[in-house]
Coordinates of C-alpha atoms and ligand atoms in Angstrom, one line a residue:
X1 CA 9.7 29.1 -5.2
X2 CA 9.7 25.8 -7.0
X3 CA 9.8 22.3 -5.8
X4 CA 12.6 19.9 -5.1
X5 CA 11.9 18.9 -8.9
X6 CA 12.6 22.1 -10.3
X7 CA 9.1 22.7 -11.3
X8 CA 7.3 25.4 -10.2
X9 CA 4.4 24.7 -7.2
X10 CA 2.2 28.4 -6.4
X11 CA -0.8 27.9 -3.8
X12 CA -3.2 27.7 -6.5
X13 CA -1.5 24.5 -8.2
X14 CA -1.3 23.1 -4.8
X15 CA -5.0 24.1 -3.2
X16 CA -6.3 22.0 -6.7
X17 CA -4.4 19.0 -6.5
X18 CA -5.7 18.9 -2.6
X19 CA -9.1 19.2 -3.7
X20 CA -9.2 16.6 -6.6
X21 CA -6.8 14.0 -3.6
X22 CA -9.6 14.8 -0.8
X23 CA -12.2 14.2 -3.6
X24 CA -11.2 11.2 -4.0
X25 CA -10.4 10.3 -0.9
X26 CA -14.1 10.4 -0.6
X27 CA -14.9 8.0 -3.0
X28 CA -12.9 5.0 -2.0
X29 CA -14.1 2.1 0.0
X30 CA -13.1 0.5 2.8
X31 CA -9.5 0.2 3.3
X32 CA -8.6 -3.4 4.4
X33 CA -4.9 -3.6 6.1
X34 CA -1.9 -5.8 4.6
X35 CA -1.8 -7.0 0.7
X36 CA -2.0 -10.6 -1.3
X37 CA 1.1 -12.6 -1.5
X38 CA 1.6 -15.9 -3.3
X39 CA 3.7 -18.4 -1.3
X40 CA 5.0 -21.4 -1.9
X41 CA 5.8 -23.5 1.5
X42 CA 7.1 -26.3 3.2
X43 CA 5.4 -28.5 5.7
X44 CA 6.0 -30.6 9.0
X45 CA 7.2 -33.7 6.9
X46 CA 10.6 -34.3 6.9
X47 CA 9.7 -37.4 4.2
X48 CA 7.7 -34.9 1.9
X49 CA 9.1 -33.6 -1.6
X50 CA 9.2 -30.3 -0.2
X51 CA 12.3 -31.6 1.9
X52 CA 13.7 -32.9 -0.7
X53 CA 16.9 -32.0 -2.9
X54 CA 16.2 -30.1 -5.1
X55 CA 13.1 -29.3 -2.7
X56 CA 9.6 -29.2 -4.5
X57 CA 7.8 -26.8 -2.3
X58 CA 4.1 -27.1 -2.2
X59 CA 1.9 -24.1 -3.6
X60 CA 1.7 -21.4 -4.4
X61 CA -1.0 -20.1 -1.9
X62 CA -2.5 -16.8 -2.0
X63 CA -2.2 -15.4 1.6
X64 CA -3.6 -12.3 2.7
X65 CA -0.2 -10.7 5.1
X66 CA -0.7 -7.6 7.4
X67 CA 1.2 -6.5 10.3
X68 CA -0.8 -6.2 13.8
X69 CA 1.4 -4.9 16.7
X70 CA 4.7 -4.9 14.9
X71 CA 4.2 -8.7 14.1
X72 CA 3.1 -10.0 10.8
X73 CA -0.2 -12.7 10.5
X74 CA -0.7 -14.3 7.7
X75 CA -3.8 -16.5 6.2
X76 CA -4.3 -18.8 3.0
X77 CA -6.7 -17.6 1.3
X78 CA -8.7 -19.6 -1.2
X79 CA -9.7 -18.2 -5.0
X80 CA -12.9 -16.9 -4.1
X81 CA -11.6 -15.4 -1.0
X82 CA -8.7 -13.6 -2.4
X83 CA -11.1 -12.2 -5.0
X84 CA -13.2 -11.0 -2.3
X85 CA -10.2 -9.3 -0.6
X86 CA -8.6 -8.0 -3.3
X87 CA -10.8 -4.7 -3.7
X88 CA -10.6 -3.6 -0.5
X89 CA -6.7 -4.6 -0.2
X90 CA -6.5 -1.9 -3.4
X91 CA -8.4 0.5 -1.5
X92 CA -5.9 0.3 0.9
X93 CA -2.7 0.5 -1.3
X94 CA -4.3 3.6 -3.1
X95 CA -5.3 5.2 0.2
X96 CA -1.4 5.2 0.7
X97 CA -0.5 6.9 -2.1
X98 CA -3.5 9.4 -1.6
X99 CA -2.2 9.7 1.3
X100 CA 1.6 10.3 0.5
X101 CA 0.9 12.9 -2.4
X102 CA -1.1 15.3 0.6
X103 CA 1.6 14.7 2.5
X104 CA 3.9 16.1 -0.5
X105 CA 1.6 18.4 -1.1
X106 CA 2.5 19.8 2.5
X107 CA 5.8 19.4 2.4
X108 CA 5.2 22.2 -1.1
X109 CA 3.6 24.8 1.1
X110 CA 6.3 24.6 3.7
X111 CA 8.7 25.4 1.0
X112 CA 6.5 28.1 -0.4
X113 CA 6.7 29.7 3.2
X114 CA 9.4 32.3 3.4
X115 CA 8.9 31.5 6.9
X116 CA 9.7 28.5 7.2
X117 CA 12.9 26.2 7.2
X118 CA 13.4 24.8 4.7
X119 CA 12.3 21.1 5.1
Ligands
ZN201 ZN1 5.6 -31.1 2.1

């Protein structure tokens, strides 16, 4: 059986990559929801420059964006902050990809089962 990518996935290729993904799993710190994203914005003054033509927006601001209940909050952060965040925000984004790859890894031993549909 071989993988969607043509290369060949037995049990033993996949029971090793699970180890060294849980493995690592293990070492990460704390996940913090959401990511940094630099935004430039407008405010509430019609008079400012960032009303103007061409408009000169104020910023840019690091903000720290996640999504709570299917909305999104954001908060300006300052530098110190967002240097404080940013670890654990990586955490988070590489807990995802862990995350995805033992999914994949899965989605191998389905195909590996004769049993099985294929998925
Ligand atoms: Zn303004």
């Amino acid at each position: 059986m071989t993988s969607r990518t043509g290369r060949r996935v037995g049990p033993a290729t996949i029971e090793r990559r699970r180890v060294k993904i849980t493995a690592e799993i293990a070492t990460l710190g704390l996940p913090l929801p959401g990511s940094l994203v630099e935004r430039s914005t407008r405010c509430g003054n019609t008079g400012c420059r960032c009303h103007g033509d061409p408009p000169q927006l104020h910023g840019p601001y690091l903000t720290w964006t996640r999504k709570v209940d299917n909305k999104t909050i954001t908060r300006t952060l300052d530098p110190a902050q967002a240097e404080r965040l940013r670890p654990l925000l990586d955490n988070s984004r590489r807990l995802r990809e862990l995350v995805s790859e033992f999914e994949a890894l899965a989605l191998r031993q389905v195909e590996n089962d004769p049993a099985q549909p294929d998925p």
